[in-house]
XYZ file of C-alpha atoms in Angstrom:
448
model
C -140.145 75.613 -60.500
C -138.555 76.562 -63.740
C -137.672 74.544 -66.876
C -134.021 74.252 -67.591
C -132.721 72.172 -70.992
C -128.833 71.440 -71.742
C -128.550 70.264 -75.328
C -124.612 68.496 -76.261
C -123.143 67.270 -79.040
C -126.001 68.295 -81.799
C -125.181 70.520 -85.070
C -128.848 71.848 -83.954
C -128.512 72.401 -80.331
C -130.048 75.732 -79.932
C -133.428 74.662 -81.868
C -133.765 71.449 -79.666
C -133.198 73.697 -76.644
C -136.305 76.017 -78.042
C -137.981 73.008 -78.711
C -137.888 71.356 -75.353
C -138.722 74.569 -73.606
C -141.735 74.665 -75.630
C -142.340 71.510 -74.337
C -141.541 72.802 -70.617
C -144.042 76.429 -71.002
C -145.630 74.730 -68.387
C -143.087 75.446 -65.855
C -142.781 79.082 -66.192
C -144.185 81.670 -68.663
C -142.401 85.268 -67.622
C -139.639 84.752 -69.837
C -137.189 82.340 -71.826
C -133.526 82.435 -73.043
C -130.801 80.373 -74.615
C -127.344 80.037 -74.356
C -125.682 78.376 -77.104
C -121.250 77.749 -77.611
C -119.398 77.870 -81.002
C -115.786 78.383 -81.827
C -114.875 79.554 -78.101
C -117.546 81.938 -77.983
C -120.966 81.727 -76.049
C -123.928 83.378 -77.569
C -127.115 84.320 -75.586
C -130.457 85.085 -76.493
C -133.073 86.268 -74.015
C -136.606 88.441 -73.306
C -140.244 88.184 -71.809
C -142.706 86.100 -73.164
C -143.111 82.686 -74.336
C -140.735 80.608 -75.967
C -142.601 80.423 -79.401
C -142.629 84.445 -79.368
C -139.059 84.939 -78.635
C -137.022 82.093 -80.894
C -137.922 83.415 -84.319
C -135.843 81.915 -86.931
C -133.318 84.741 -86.758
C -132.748 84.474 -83.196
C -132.269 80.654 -83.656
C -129.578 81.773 -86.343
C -127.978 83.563 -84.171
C -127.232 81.221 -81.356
C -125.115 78.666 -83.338
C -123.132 75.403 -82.217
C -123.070 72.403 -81.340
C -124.280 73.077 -77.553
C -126.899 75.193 -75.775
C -128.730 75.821 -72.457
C -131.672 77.069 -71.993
C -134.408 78.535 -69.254
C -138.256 79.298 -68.907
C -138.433 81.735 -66.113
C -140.823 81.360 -63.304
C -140.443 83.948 -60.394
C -139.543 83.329 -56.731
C -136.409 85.238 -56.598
C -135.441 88.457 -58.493
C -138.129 90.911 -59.829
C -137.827 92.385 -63.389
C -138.240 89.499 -66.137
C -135.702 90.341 -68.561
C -132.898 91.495 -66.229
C -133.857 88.604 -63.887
C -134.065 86.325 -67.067
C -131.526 83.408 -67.674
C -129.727 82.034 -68.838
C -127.263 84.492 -66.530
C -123.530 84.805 -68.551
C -120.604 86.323 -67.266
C -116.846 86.633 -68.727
C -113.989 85.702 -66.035
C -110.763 84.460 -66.348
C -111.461 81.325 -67.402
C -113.181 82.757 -70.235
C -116.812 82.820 -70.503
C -119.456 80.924 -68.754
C -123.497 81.041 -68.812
C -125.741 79.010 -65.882
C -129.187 77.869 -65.977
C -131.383 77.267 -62.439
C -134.401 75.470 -61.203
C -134.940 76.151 -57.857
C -134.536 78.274 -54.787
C -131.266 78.851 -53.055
C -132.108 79.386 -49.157
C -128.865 80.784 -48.078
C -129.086 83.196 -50.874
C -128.428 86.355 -48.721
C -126.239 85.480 -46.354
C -123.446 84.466 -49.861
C -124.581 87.542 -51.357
C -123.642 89.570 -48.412
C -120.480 88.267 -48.349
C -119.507 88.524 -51.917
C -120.235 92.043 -51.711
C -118.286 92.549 -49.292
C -115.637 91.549 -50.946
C -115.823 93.338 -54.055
C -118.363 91.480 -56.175
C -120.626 93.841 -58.587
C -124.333 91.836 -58.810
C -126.374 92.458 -62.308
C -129.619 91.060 -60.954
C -131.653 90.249 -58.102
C -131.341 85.984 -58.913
C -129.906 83.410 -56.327
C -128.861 82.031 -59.996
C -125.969 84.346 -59.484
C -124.358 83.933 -56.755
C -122.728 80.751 -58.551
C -121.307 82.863 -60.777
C -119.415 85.349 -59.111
C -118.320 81.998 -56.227
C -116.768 80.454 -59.276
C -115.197 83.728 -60.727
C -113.752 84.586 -57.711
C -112.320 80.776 -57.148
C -108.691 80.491 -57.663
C -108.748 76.353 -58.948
C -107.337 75.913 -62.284
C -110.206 74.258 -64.006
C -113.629 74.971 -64.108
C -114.787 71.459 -62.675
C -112.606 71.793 -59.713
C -114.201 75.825 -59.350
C -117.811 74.533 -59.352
C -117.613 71.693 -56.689
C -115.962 74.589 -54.569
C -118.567 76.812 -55.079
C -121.467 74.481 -54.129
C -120.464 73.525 -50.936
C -121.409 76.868 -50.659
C -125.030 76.519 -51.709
C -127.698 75.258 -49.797
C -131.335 74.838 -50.961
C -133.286 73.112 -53.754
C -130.344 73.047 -57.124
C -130.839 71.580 -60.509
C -127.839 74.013 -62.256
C -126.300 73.828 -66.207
C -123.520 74.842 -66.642
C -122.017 76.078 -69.511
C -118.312 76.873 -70.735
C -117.076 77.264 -74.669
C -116.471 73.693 -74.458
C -118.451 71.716 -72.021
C -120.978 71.167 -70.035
C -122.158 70.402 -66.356
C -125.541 69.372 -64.724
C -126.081 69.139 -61.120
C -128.861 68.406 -58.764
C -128.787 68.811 -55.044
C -128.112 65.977 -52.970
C -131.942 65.545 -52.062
C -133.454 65.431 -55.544
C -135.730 68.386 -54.855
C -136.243 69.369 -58.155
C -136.310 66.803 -61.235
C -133.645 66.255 -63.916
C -133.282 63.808 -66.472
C -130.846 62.469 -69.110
C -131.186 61.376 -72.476
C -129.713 60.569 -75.968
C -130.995 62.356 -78.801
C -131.254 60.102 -81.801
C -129.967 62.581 -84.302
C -126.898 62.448 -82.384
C -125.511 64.111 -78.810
C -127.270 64.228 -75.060
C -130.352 66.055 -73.462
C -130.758 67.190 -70.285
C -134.200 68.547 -69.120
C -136.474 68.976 -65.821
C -139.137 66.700 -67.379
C -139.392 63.918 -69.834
C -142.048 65.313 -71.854
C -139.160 67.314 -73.187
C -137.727 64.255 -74.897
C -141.058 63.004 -76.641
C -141.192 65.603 -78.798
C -137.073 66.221 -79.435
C -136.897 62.878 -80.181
C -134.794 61.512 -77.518
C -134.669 58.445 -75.769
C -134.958 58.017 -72.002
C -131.674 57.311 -70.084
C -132.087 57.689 -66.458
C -132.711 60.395 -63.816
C -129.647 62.629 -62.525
C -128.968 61.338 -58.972
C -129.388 63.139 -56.306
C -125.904 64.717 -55.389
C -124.499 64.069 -58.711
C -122.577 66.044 -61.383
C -122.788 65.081 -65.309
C -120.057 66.230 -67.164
C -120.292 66.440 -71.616
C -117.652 67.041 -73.040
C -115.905 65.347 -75.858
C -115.633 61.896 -74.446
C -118.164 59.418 -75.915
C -120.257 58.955 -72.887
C -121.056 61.958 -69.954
C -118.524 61.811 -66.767
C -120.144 61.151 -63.706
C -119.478 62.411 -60.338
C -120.907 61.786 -57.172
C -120.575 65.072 -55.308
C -122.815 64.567 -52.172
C -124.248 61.570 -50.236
C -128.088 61.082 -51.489
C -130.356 62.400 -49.019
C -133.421 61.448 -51.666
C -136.233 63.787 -51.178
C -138.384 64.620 -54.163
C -140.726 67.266 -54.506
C -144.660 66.054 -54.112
C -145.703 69.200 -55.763
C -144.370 68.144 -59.058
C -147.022 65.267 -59.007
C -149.510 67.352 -57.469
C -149.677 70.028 -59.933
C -146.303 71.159 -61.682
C -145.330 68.584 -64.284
C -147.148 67.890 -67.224
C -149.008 64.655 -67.147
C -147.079 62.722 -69.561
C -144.183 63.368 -67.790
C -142.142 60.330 -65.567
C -140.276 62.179 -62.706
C -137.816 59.718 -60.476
C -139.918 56.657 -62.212
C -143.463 57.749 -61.189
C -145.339 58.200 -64.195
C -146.870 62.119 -63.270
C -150.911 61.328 -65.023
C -150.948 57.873 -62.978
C -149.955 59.352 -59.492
C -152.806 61.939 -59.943
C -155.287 59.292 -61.204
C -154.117 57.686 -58.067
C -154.825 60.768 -55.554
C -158.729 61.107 -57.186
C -159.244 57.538 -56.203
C -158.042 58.160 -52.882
C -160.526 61.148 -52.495
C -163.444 58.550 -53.796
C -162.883 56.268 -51.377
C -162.807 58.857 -48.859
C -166.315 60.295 -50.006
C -167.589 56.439 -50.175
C -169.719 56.921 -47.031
C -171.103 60.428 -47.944
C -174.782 60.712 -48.030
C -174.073 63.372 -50.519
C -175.760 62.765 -54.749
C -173.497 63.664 -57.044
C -174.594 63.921 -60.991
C -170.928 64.415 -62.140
C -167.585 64.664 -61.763
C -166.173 67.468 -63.471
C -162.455 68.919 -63.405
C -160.956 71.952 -63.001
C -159.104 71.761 -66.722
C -156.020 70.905 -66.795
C -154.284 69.913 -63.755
C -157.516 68.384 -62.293
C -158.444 65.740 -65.402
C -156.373 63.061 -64.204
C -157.605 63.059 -60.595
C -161.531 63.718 -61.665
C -160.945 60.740 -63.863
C -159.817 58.844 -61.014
C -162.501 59.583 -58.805
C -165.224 58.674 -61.338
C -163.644 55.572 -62.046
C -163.440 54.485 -58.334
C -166.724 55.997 -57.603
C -168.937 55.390 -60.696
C -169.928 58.982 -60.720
C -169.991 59.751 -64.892
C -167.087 62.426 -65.331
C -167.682 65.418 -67.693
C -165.884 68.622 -68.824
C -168.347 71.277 -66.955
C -165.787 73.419 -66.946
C -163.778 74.510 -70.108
C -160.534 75.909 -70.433
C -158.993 78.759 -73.021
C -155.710 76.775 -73.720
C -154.478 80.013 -74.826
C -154.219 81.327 -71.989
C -151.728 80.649 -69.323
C -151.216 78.615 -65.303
C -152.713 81.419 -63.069
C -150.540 80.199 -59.887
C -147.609 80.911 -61.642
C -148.541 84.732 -62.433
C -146.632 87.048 -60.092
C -148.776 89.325 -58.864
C -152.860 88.548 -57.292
C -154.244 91.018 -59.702
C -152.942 89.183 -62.651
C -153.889 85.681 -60.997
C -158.040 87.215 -60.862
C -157.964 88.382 -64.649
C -156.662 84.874 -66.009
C -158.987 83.001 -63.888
C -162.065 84.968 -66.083
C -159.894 84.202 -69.037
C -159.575 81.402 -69.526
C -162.281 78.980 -67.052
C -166.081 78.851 -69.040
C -168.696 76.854 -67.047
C -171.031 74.626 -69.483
C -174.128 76.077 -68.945
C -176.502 73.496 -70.194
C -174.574 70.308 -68.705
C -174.323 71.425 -65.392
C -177.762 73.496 -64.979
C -179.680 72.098 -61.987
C -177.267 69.525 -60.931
C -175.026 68.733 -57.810
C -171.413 69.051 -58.996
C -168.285 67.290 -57.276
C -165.494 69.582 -58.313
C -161.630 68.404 -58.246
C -159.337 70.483 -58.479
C -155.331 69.566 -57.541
C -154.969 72.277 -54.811
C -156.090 75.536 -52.980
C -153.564 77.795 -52.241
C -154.929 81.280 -51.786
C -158.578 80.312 -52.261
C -159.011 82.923 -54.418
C -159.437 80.928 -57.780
C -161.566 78.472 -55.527
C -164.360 81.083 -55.145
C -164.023 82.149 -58.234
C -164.667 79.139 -60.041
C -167.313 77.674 -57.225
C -168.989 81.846 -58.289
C -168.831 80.871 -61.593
C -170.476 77.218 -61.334
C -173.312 78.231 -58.937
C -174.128 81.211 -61.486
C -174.213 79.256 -64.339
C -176.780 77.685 -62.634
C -175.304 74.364 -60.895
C -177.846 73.427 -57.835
C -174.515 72.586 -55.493
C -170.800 72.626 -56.066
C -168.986 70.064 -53.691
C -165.410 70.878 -53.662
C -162.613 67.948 -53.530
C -158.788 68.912 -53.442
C -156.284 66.478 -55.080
C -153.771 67.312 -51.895
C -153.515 68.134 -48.350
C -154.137 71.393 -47.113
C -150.812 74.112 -47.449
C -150.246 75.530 -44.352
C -146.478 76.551 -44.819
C -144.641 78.827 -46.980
C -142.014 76.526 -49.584
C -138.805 77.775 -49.637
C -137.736 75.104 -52.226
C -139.268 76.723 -55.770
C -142.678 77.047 -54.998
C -143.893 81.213 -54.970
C -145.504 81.484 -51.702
C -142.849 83.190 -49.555
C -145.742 83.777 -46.365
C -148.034 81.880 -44.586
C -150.259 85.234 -45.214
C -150.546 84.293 -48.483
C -151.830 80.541 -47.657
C -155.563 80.060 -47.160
C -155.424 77.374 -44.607
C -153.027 79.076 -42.466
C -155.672 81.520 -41.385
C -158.648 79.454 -41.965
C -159.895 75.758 -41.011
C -161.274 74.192 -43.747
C -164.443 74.739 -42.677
C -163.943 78.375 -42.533
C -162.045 78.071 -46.241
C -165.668 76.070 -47.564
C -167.448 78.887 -46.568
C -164.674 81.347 -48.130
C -164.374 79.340 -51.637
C -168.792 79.528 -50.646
C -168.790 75.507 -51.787
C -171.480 73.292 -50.660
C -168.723 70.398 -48.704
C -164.850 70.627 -48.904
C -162.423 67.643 -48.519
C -158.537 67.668 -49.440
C -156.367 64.251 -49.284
C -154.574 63.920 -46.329
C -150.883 63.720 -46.441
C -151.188 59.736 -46.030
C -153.006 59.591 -49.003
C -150.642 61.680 -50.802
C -148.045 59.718 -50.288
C -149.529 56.108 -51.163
C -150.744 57.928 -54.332
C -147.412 58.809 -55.465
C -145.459 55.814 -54.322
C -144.766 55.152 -50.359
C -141.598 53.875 -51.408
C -139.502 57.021 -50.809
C -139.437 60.071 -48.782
C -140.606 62.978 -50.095
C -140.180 67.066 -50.017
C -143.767 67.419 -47.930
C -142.692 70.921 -46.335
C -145.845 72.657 -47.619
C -147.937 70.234 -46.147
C -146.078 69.243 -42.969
C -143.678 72.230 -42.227
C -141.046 69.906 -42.309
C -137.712 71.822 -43.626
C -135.265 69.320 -44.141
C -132.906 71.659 -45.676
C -131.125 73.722 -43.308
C -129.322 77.113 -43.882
């Protein structure tokens, strides 16, 4: 689920790519880098942390032209953060070439295999590069003609960048998995980016989405070349709308606050029978605002902030490791003592995954002195692992594979527990269209 930016045709590419992947933390927090392409040569700039700590001025400086990609890194392949960071950049005969990736390539191993068996030399432990060395190794004349080869080689969830001295191609994977869109920069040249709220603050307008299947090529023609690679098999991700995207982002047309708004109506009308008092709605900051707001709207129930967050610190799902996940959770979630003393709470937040921020926060409530927490989740239960992006590589891992959601209420130690069923989901976000449901129905659509 990272954030991936292609900036064309702009005298200040490299600081619009920093920009939008400021705009795009959200989507991954290990580490960032940019790729920018001047006078035949590509320049790369890349480390941990967060975008505002690592494009200073002078790295900005450094990574001149009139085109850059860029990359916040969120982890569900590789392991170290800066050798596993991207943009990944490699010189072949070509000349030189740098990639940027969101998503998860499932036949990963089986192409890596081979390559090394044949003599190719891997730098780090990212799907990202298998597309490199499947490109080096092709013998086509042009670069175009070397990436179409290599992706009929790569299976999985794909948005890709791709970057030579002189041009530039996006591609997403003929089911849409993960989101890309295109726009026109109004100080001149084209954006590319996961999410629209990317464009609001570089100043671009909205063109369309990137079809599923499709290829974008910039170069310097007027308007990007378009190629339909694949036939559509449309599939979007519903975990974009349940928790990845910012809010004021539009992914495939669904505006992301509405479709959660949506989802904590659904959950009201679901609790319209319950004998249950509530006193307040109150959110699990930030993901869960939209949907809280939803529910007290539909329900009546006044909504307040019981819960504050430390916006200085970062997503705990996306951490890598549980130990990391626990210390953020005290970090940044403070209960409001004096709203929420002596009343009965209904608590939204947009998912449980490993119920382990669940209890914490339902802990937290009850000793701050709330009478009952009632606990209300914005989506259906996970039961499967996502192969597509999303970091939970077990079922082991996933509460309510081992648990009913009885057993998970008395785990979180809530007072009730109801998720949205996957019907719900789906009329929330738009029934329109199928959608990537695999961590909800174990449906793998994408096949090695």
């Amino acid at each position: 689920m990272c954030a991936i930016v292609g900036i064309f045709g702009n005298d200040n590419a490299a600081r619009l790519a920093s920009v939008s992947l400021f705009a795009m933390q959200h989507r991954g927090q290990e580490a960032t880098g940019i790729s920018s392409s001047c006078d035949g040569k590509i320049y790369t700039k890349k480390d941990r942390g967060l975008v505002s700590e690592v494009f200073n001025e002078e790295a900005l400086a450094y990574l001149k032209g009139n085109m850059a990609i860029g990359h916040n890194r969120y982890a569900t392949a590789g392991s170290d953060s800066v050798l596993d960071a991207q943009p990944v950049y490699a010189k072949y005969k070509l000349g030189e070439i740098s990639i940027v990736h969101n998503g998860n390539l499932i036949n990963k191993d089986e192409v890596r295999k081979d390559l090394i068996d044949k003599g190719a030399i891997f730098q780090t432990g990212m799907d990202t590069e298998n597309l490199i060395h499947l490109i080096a190794k092709n013998t086509k004349d042009s670069l175009r003609d070397r990436i179409i080869e290599a992706l009929t080689r790569t299976i999985g969830a794909y948005c890709f960048i791709v970057q030579s001295r002189s041009k530039q191609f996006a591609i997403r994977d003929r089911y849409g998995i993960r989101p890309l869109s295109l726009g026109k920069l109004k100080s001149g040249g084209y954006i590319v980016a996961s999410e629209t709220c990317a464009f609001d603050l570089v100043g671009a307008e909205f063109i369309r989405d990137v079809k599923p299947g499709e290829m974008l090529i910039f170069s310097e023609s007027e308007e990007p070349e378009s190629v339909q690679l694949f036939e559509p098999e449309f599939r979007p991700c519903a975990f974009e709308y349940v928790y990845f995207a910012r809010p004021d982002s539009v992914i495939d047309g669904k505006n992301v606050y509405t479709t959660r708004e949506n989802m904590g109506k659904a959950l009201a009308r679901n609790d319209a029978n319950s004998k249950i008092k509530y006193d307040m709605v109150v959110p699990v900051p930030d993901s869960g605002v939209p949907a809280a707001l939803g529910y007290s709207a539909e329900s009546g129930i006044p909504f307040k902030y019981g819960i504050i967050r430390n916006h200085y610190v970062g997503r705990t799902f996306i951490e890598p490791t549980q130990e990391m996940r626990n210390l953020k959770v005290r970090m940044k979630l403070s209960p409001m003592g004096s709203l929420i003393k002596g009343k009965s709470l209904l608590v939204i937040d947009d998912s449980i995954v490993r119920g382990t921020t669940s209890k914490r926060i339902v802990k937290m409530l009850k000793e701050a002195g709330a009478k009952e927490v009632h606990f209300r989740v914005a989506s259906p239960e996970i039961k499967f692992p996502c192969f597509y992006g999303i970091d939970t590589p077990t079922k082991e891992e996933l509460i309510s594979t081992r648990m009913t959601k009885d057993e998970v209420c008395k785990f979180i130690e809530a007072d009730s527990l109801e998720y949205l069923s996957i019907e719900d989901l789906v009329n929330a976000i738009g029934n329109d269209r199928h959608y990537a449901l695999e961590s909800f129905d174990g449906d793998y659509f994408v096949k090695a």
